[in-house]
């Protein structure tokens, strides 16, 4: 057991397996639904970036390289000034949804270098330009660009061309759970000296504006190197710092004069430090003030070319006579070594150095992306933010039917700038990678989203705050089983109690799907866009009219997969608790009915050898929407095997399945299952063997789905062959788009029409592995199509895994596909090891697109590297065994 494992073991005994202090501070609170009190639901414009430094938030806080407690009460982050900007660099800048040619996007360079689950050691790197930050240029150039042009990024502005920037690395090392040392290292990358002002800032989340002044916390001056922060729930904390040039206090209160023209009652407002540092305004008043709710020591540095200067701080719940006693720096080395020990036990040994860094940064980013999330919908609907009065129209507006939802938890976010709010299906993928590092927290997250303050009373899970009622793919059962197996493999024992808790909640959710998303009762399901925003010719979430109904191949496939996940879960539990045997039978039979529907009710096209959505229009024949996309490939996801020993253990289940099979075959009804010739296993799959081969021929064709970086979301076939259809006199068209969306339709900034998406590729790879485990060498396919190379399905899964990983790996020239035209920057000395984890990747060249820190689901690359490593080892063992056998035969 490493030191980190020991700490995790102690956390596992808690109700919530979480450290009190961690990277829980959001990177963007402005532009969120929570802060939107407008009458028209325009969140981005109601609370824009220009207000973020001078307007107090209602539901949380944000900051740069920051931390906070798990209720977000007390926050710490850094602020910087290069002597030229008009505002302090206090938070990350990015474009709002309507400002970019491809939607919202952060325009900064920052990297999550390291982290461990208890956050006893964390590293964060921010690159700060020495020239004026190009706010206006980024806004103007992106506004000029068309949808057909790429986004204008900060590396395109020229501010980093001559290395005129600072590397600002913030490292946290805990001495104990509530005693944290902070190291801020500022390195001048330029070839000449440069000035920078650094403000390590401590502040309280403004709850008192709504909870009453009697609970207002306070930060007060103790001496030139310490302040005390007192909070009625947290108690007393002490912030220690080395000798500064100044100590400034203010209040975390809105500057009403800047926000809406109302004169301020005091100079002590949220952005007072900005005016004081940059213009000298009220500087003496801030110096003289000896208490407040926002505090910062000020360091004015001039750093020689290539040199580094370091600032140390300490944050603790204990008073210290000498906060920086001799040798205190050793805590950083100790925690770094513990982090190394931890990762050496959970990641494969003998790993290529570049691959090891990719894995560790992927997991570090996932751990950095934990965030305190606070949102009480009922209170939000019925109260004011103090700027805009309560609107009657809001009572029937966005999320008005989610009044039960009262969230105040630390949650794994998709991206703390781009998506600083949870999404139900993203979270499921996060938990798979999280299970490698912290299985207890992964299980907690899956259970959390199903708790009564999240799940609607009717069983629906909340999608995301822009529309909690949108429908995400029901992947929670699949994720629960993945987490269960990962922990079982690593710990030698599975958590059956966890499965039971998940199973009970998912029974309610599964019933909601059956009742709400199968309108015809024929086991063909709807669901809307199901996370695949731009995959169809029209918005699949919109109402098509009373005479039309869309029956979705992916909606039906997800439900087939869901039924199998529930079956797998019930069987795993039933082996330990026979009371679950009957529910296993129920989900087995439900799966058979869904498999029958998708194969025999018109979704399969015999000419194209592909599954399609069906549009049913009253008075007309059902119409197949012949778009070859991952909608049709989702049918691969519903695959599982039941081993003979399970049948032997569960006699009633075996008897019932036998009867059900005989009945259906006797009456010429569809039967989806295959058995091995030795009778040791049964394969359950939506896709019969013959159709599986046809789908793989599409999947593994480089002129269709297969790219150098994995599987595309839409077949490249549609690049030269767009699909068009006319409905009610309106023509709809879908065409292959390898990169960012070139359309504003239903999403605009998101694109499933060609790029490579990590979660879909992960699901495809896992499914093909399951098929491969069943068929073994009995089934081989050509991969890639046209190459003449025949591979088993296990080898196909390995090939797809290698292609996905190749997006992140350095090639022979030291370039990474994901950086595209910006590889010049990442080949500079000191930057070679940096990796970003994008939301999706260009379908032709692998360039990273969308959110740049999507270490939620894109962190799955770490688990793919694990699997490839183990698979390669297995192949080596097999080859060695074959060689030994051949040698023995030769000797004989």
mmCIF file of N, CA, C and O in Angstrom, residues 58-115:
data_model
loop_
_atom_site.group_PDB
_atom_site.id
_atom_site.type_symbol
_atom_site.label_atom_id
_atom_site.label_comp_id
_atom_site.label_asym_id
_atom_site.label_seq_id
_atom_site.Cartn_x
_atom_site.Cartn_y
_atom_site.Cartn_z
ATOM 1 N N UNK A 58 -23.794 34.252 -7.757
ATOM 2 C CA UNK A 58 -24.872 33.782 -6.885
ATOM 3 C C UNK A 58 -24.682 32.330 -6.462
ATOM 4 O O UNK A 58 -25.025 31.947 -5.352
ATOM 5 N N UNK A 59 -24.120 31.478 -7.359
ATOM 6 C CA UNK A 59 -24.144 30.029 -7.133
ATOM 7 C C UNK A 59 -22.772 29.379 -7.057
ATOM 8 O O UNK A 59 -22.670 28.153 -7.054
ATOM 9 N N UNK A 60 -21.719 30.169 -7.004
ATOM 10 C CA UNK A 60 -20.396 29.568 -6.924
ATOM 11 C C UNK A 60 -19.324 30.607 -7.193
ATOM 12 O O UNK A 60 -19.593 31.802 -7.238
ATOM 13 N N UNK A 61 -18.107 30.159 -7.401
ATOM 14 C CA UNK A 61 -16.979 31.049 -7.676
ATOM 15 C C UNK A 61 -16.127 30.438 -8.780
ATOM 16 O O UNK A 61 -16.260 29.249 -9.096
ATOM 17 N N UNK A 62 -15.258 31.247 -9.360
ATOM 18 C CA UNK A 62 -14.289 30.717 -10.314
ATOM 19 C C UNK A 62 -12.943 31.383 -10.079
ATOM 20 O O UNK A 62 -12.843 32.399 -9.398
ATOM 21 N N UNK A 63 -11.897 30.778 -10.632
ATOM 22 C CA UNK A 63 -10.568 31.332 -10.433
ATOM 23 C C UNK A 63 -9.536 30.609 -11.261
ATOM 24 O O UNK A 63 -9.844 29.656 -11.994
ATOM 25 N N UNK A 64 -8.317 31.058 -11.150
ATOM 26 C CA UNK A 64 -7.197 30.532 -11.929
ATOM 27 C C UNK A 64 -6.327 29.649 -11.050
ATOM 28 O O UNK A 64 -5.833 30.095 -10.010
ATOM 29 N N UNK A 65 -6.163 28.390 -11.460
ATOM 30 C CA UNK A 65 -5.310 27.422 -10.749
ATOM 31 C C UNK A 65 -5.723 27.285 -9.294
ATOM 32 O O UNK A 65 -4.882 27.134 -8.414
ATOM 33 N N UNK A 66 -7.024 27.333 -9.040
ATOM 34 C CA UNK A 66 -7.495 27.474 -7.676
ATOM 35 C C UNK A 66 -7.939 26.214 -6.966
ATOM 36 O O UNK A 66 -8.065 25.138 -7.552
ATOM 37 N N UNK A 67 -8.189 26.390 -5.655
ATOM 38 C CA UNK A 67 -8.724 25.339 -4.804
ATOM 39 C C UNK A 67 -9.817 25.944 -3.929
ATOM 40 O O UNK A 67 -9.927 27.170 -3.798
ATOM 41 N N UNK A 68 -10.629 25.088 -3.326
ATOM 42 C CA UNK A 68 -11.598 25.524 -2.322
ATOM 43 C C UNK A 68 -11.999 24.322 -1.483
ATOM 44 O O UNK A 68 -11.607 23.186 -1.780
ATOM 45 N N UNK A 69 -12.784 24.571 -0.437
ATOM 46 C CA UNK A 69 -13.303 23.458 0.345
ATOM 47 C C UNK A 69 -14.479 22.836 -0.396
ATOM 48 O O UNK A 69 -14.972 23.391 -1.386
ATOM 49 N N UNK A 70 -14.969 21.668 0.081
ATOM 50 C CA UNK A 70 -15.970 20.947 -0.714
ATOM 51 C C UNK A 70 -17.364 21.571 -0.688
ATOM 52 O O UNK A 70 -18.270 21.066 -1.343
ATOM 53 N N UNK A 71 -17.535 22.704 0.015
ATOM 54 C CA UNK A 71 -18.755 23.488 -0.125
ATOM 55 C C UNK A 71 -18.476 24.854 -0.740
ATOM 56 O O UNK A 71 -19.342 25.725 -0.740
ATOM 57 N N UNK A 72 -17.272 25.033 -1.246
ATOM 58 C CA UNK A 72 -16.940 26.255 -1.964
ATOM 59 C C UNK A 72 -16.964 27.504 -1.116
ATOM 60 O O UNK A 72 -17.047 28.619 -1.648
ATOM 61 N N UNK A 73 -16.879 27.384 0.205
ATOM 62 C CA UNK A 73 -16.985 28.551 1.078
ATOM 63 C C UNK A 73 -15.779 29.477 0.961
ATOM 64 O O UNK A 73 -15.918 30.684 0.798
ATOM 65 N N UNK A 74 -14.591 28.889 1.051
ATOM 66 C CA UNK A 74 -13.349 29.657 1.054
ATOM 67 C C UNK A 74 -12.502 29.222 -0.131
ATOM 68 O O UNK A 74 -12.245 28.027 -0.313
ATOM 69 N N UNK A 75 -12.097 30.197 -0.929
ATOM 70 C CA UNK A 75 -11.422 29.895 -2.201
ATOM 71 C C UNK A 75 -10.033 30.537 -2.248
ATOM 72 O O UNK A 75 -9.798 31.598 -1.663
ATOM 73 N N UNK A 76 -9.149 29.880 -2.982
ATOM 74 C CA UNK A 76 -7.818 30.424 -3.229
ATOM 75 C C UNK A 76 -7.507 30.277 -4.709
ATOM 76 O O UNK A 76 -7.796 29.236 -5.332
ATOM 77 N N UNK A 77 -6.922 31.321 -5.290
ATOM 78 C CA UNK A 77 -6.469 31.268 -6.674
ATOM 79 C C UNK A 77 -5.412 32.335 -6.875
ATOM 80 O O UNK A 77 -5.110 33.114 -5.959
ATOM 81 N N UNK A 78 -4.853 32.397 -8.057
ATOM 82 C CA UNK A 78 -3.827 33.409 -8.320
ATOM 83 C C UNK A 78 -4.363 34.450 -9.304
ATOM 84 O O UNK A 78 -5.224 34.166 -10.132
ATOM 85 N N UNK A 79 -3.845 35.666 -9.165
ATOM 86 C CA UNK A 79 -4.104 36.725 -10.138
ATOM 87 C C UNK A 79 -2.748 37.257 -10.605
ATOM 88 O O UNK A 79 -1.778 37.270 -9.830
ATOM 89 N N UNK A 80 -2.687 37.682 -11.861
ATOM 90 C CA UNK A 80 -1.430 38.113 -12.473
ATOM 91 C C UNK A 80 -1.649 39.423 -13.233
ATOM 92 O O UNK A 80 -2.747 39.695 -13.720
ATOM 93 N N UNK A 81 -0.569 40.193 -13.346
ATOM 94 C CA UNK A 81 -0.618 41.394 -14.195
ATOM 95 C C UNK A 81 0.737 41.603 -14.848
ATOM 96 O O UNK A 81 1.780 41.604 -14.184
ATOM 97 N N UNK A 82 0.712 41.730 -16.165
ATOM 98 C CA UNK A 82 1.948 41.878 -16.930
ATOM 99 C C UNK A 82 2.343 43.335 -17.146
ATOM 100 O O UNK A 82 3.279 43.618 -17.905
ATOM 101 N N UNK A 83 1.615 44.262 -16.532
ATOM 102 C CA UNK A 83 1.920 45.679 -16.670
ATOM 103 C C UNK A 83 1.265 46.320 -17.872
ATOM 104 O O UNK A 83 1.424 47.533 -18.081
ATOM 105 N N UNK A 84 0.513 45.549 -18.637
ATOM 106 C CA UNK A 84 -0.071 46.083 -19.874
ATOM 107 C C UNK A 84 -1.574 45.834 -20.000
ATOM 108 O O UNK A 84 -2.262 46.552 -20.717
ATOM 109 N N UNK A 85 -2.081 44.796 -19.337
ATOM 110 C CA UNK A 85 -3.509 44.483 -19.457
ATOM 111 C C UNK A 85 -4.369 45.496 -18.713
ATOM 112 O O UNK A 85 -3.930 46.117 -17.742
ATOM 113 N N UNK A 86 -5.636 45.601 -19.137
ATOM 114 C CA UNK A 86 -6.572 46.522 -18.501
ATOM 115 C C UNK A 86 -7.270 45.897 -17.301
ATOM 116 O O UNK A 86 -7.944 46.592 -16.539
ATOM 117 N N UNK A 87 -7.154 44.582 -17.174
ATOM 118 C CA UNK A 87 -7.687 43.883 -16.001
ATOM 119 C C UNK A 87 -6.641 42.883 -15.523
ATOM 120 O O UNK A 87 -5.762 42.485 -16.289
ATOM 121 N N UNK A 88 -6.739 42.500 -14.263
ATOM 122 C CA UNK A 88 -5.876 41.438 -13.764
ATOM 123 C C UNK A 88 -6.269 40.122 -14.415
ATOM 124 O O UNK A 88 -7.444 39.880 -14.715
ATOM 125 N N UNK A 89 -5.289 39.273 -14.614
ATOM 126 C CA UNK A 89 -5.579 37.915 -15.113
ATOM 127 C C UNK A 89 -5.968 37.088 -13.893
ATOM 128 O O UNK A 89 -5.151 36.485 -13.221
ATOM 129 N N UNK A 90 -7.266 37.079 -13.626
ATOM 130 C CA UNK A 90 -7.813 36.458 -12.432
ATOM 131 C C UNK A 90 -8.544 35.155 -12.770
ATOM 132 O O UNK A 90 -8.795 34.330 -11.903
ATOM 133 N N UNK A 91 -8.916 35.025 -14.047
ATOM 134 C CA UNK A 91 -9.645 33.833 -14.505
ATOM 135 C C UNK A 91 -9.391 33.654 -15.993
ATOM 136 O O UNK A 91 -8.896 34.559 -16.674
ATOM 137 N N UNK A 92 -9.730 32.497 -16.506
ATOM 138 C CA UNK A 92 -9.489 32.174 -17.913
ATOM 139 C C UNK A 92 -10.491 32.884 -18.816
ATOM 140 O O UNK A 92 -11.693 32.930 -18.529
ATOM 141 N N UNK A 93 -9.994 33.397 -19.935
ATOM 142 C CA UNK A 93 -10.841 34.093 -20.902
ATOM 143 C C UNK A 93 -11.254 33.146 -22.029
ATOM 144 O O UNK A 93 -10.483 32.291 -22.463
ATOM 145 N N UNK A 94 -12.470 33.340 -22.496
ATOM 146 C CA UNK A 94 -12.938 32.603 -23.664
ATOM 147 C C UNK A 94 -14.124 33.304 -24.281
ATOM 148 O O UNK A 94 -14.652 34.290 -23.746
ATOM 149 N N UNK A 95 -14.538 32.810 -25.432
ATOM 150 C CA UNK A 95 -15.649 33.414 -26.160
ATOM 151 C C UNK A 95 -16.978 32.838 -25.706
ATOM 152 O O UNK A 95 -17.085 31.636 -25.440
ATOM 153 N N UNK A 96 -17.983 33.683 -25.651
ATOM 154 C CA UNK A 96 -19.338 33.218 -25.406
ATOM 155 C C UNK A 96 -19.879 32.512 -26.631
ATOM 156 O O UNK A 96 -19.285 32.559 -27.720
ATOM 157 N N UNK A 97 -21.029 31.897 -26.490
ATOM 158 C CA UNK A 97 -21.571 31.055 -27.566
ATOM 159 C C UNK A 97 -21.756 31.809 -28.877
ATOM 160 O O UNK A 97 -21.523 31.261 -29.955
ATOM 161 N N UNK A 98 -22.177 33.060 -28.814
ATOM 162 C CA UNK A 98 -22.451 33.815 -30.045
ATOM 163 C C UNK A 98 -21.237 34.568 -30.554
ATOM 164 O O UNK A 98 -21.291 35.201 -31.609
ATOM 165 N N UNK A 99 -20.114 34.494 -29.832
ATOM 166 C CA UNK A 99 -18.941 35.278 -30.210
ATOM 167 C C UNK A 99 -17.964 34.519 -31.096
ATOM 168 O O UNK A 99 -17.168 35.130 -31.811
ATOM 169 N N UNK A 100 -17.987 33.206 -31.061
ATOM 170 C CA UNK A 100 -17.053 32.421 -31.853
ATOM 171 C C UNK A 100 -17.684 31.916 -33.131
ATOM 172 O O UNK A 100 -18.903 31.735 -33.204
ATOM 173 N N UNK A 101 -16.868 31.670 -34.138
ATOM 174 C CA UNK A 101 -17.443 31.134 -35.377
ATOM 175 C C UNK A 101 -17.836 29.672 -35.229
ATOM 176 O O UNK A 101 -18.552 29.132 -36.068
ATOM 177 N N UNK A 102 -17.392 29.034 -34.160
ATOM 178 C CA UNK A 102 -17.838 27.668 -33.856
ATOM 179 C C UNK A 102 -18.298 27.568 -32.402
ATOM 180 O O UNK A 102 -18.119 26.543 -31.753
ATOM 181 N N UNK A 103 -18.902 28.645 -31.906
ATOM 182 C CA UNK A 103 -19.461 28.607 -30.559
ATOM 183 C C UNK A 103 -18.445 28.955 -29.500
ATOM 184 O O UNK A 103 -17.343 29.434 -29.766
ATOM 185 N N UNK A 104 -18.832 28.729 -28.242
ATOM 186 C CA UNK A 104 -17.996 29.101 -27.109
ATOM 187 C C UNK A 104 -16.682 28.321 -27.102
ATOM 188 O O UNK A 104 -16.625 27.187 -27.546
ATOM 189 N N UNK A 105 -15.638 28.981 -26.578
ATOM 190 C CA UNK A 105 -14.336 28.316 -26.563
ATOM 191 C C UNK A 105 -13.374 29.097 -25.687
ATOM 192 O O UNK A 105 -13.299 30.325 -25.779
ATOM 193 N N UNK A 106 -12.632 28.409 -24.828
ATOM 194 C CA UNK A 106 -11.617 29.062 -24.009
ATOM 195 C C UNK A 106 -10.417 29.399 -24.890
ATOM 196 O O UNK A 106 -10.050 28.625 -25.780
ATOM 197 N N UNK A 107 -9.829 30.568 -24.655
ATOM 198 C CA UNK A 107 -8.711 31.034 -25.479
ATOM 199 C C UNK A 107 -7.479 31.281 -24.608
ATOM 200 O O UNK A 107 -6.970 32.400 -24.495
ATOM 201 N N UNK A 108 -7.024 30.255 -23.955
ATOM 202 C CA UNK A 108 -5.885 30.343 -23.054
ATOM 203 C C UNK A 108 -5.039 29.089 -23.198
ATOM 204 O O UNK A 108 -5.491 28.072 -23.739
ATOM 205 N N UNK A 109 -3.810 29.160 -22.670
ATOM 206 C CA UNK A 109 -2.925 28.002 -22.638
ATOM 207 C C UNK A 109 -2.697 27.610 -21.181
ATOM 208 O O UNK A 109 -2.048 28.345 -20.427
ATOM 209 N N UNK A 110 -3.246 26.479 -20.773
ATOM 210 C CA UNK A 110 -3.081 25.992 -19.405
ATOM 211 C C UNK A 110 -3.138 24.473 -19.413
ATOM 212 O O UNK A 110 -3.748 23.859 -20.308
ATOM 213 N N UNK A 111 -2.492 23.853 -18.427
ATOM 214 C CA UNK A 111 -2.281 22.409 -18.472
ATOM 215 C C UNK A 111 -2.357 21.839 -17.053
ATOM 216 O O UNK A 111 -1.799 22.408 -16.109
ATOM 217 N N UNK A 112 -3.040 20.728 -16.940
ATOM 218 C CA UNK A 112 -3.095 19.993 -15.674
ATOM 219 C C UNK A 112 -1.949 18.978 -15.682
ATOM 220 O O UNK A 112 -2.047 17.920 -16.308
ATOM 221 N N UNK A 113 -0.876 19.295 -15.006
ATOM 222 C CA UNK A 113 0.325 18.465 -15.100
ATOM 223 C C UNK A 113 0.275 17.230 -14.208
ATOM 224 O O UNK A 113 0.743 16.164 -14.590
ATOM 225 N N UNK A 114 -0.267 17.385 -13.006
ATOM 226 C CA UNK A 114 -0.236 16.253 -12.087
ATOM 227 C C UNK A 114 -1.315 16.430 -11.025
ATOM 228 O O UNK A 114 -1.719 17.555 -10.696
ATOM 229 N N UNK A 115 -1.761 15.296 -10.482
ATOM 230 C CA UNK A 115 -2.738 15.295 -9.413
ATOM 231 C C UNK A 115 -2.896 13.862 -8.929
ATOM 232 O O UNK A 115 -2.620 12.918 -9.679
#
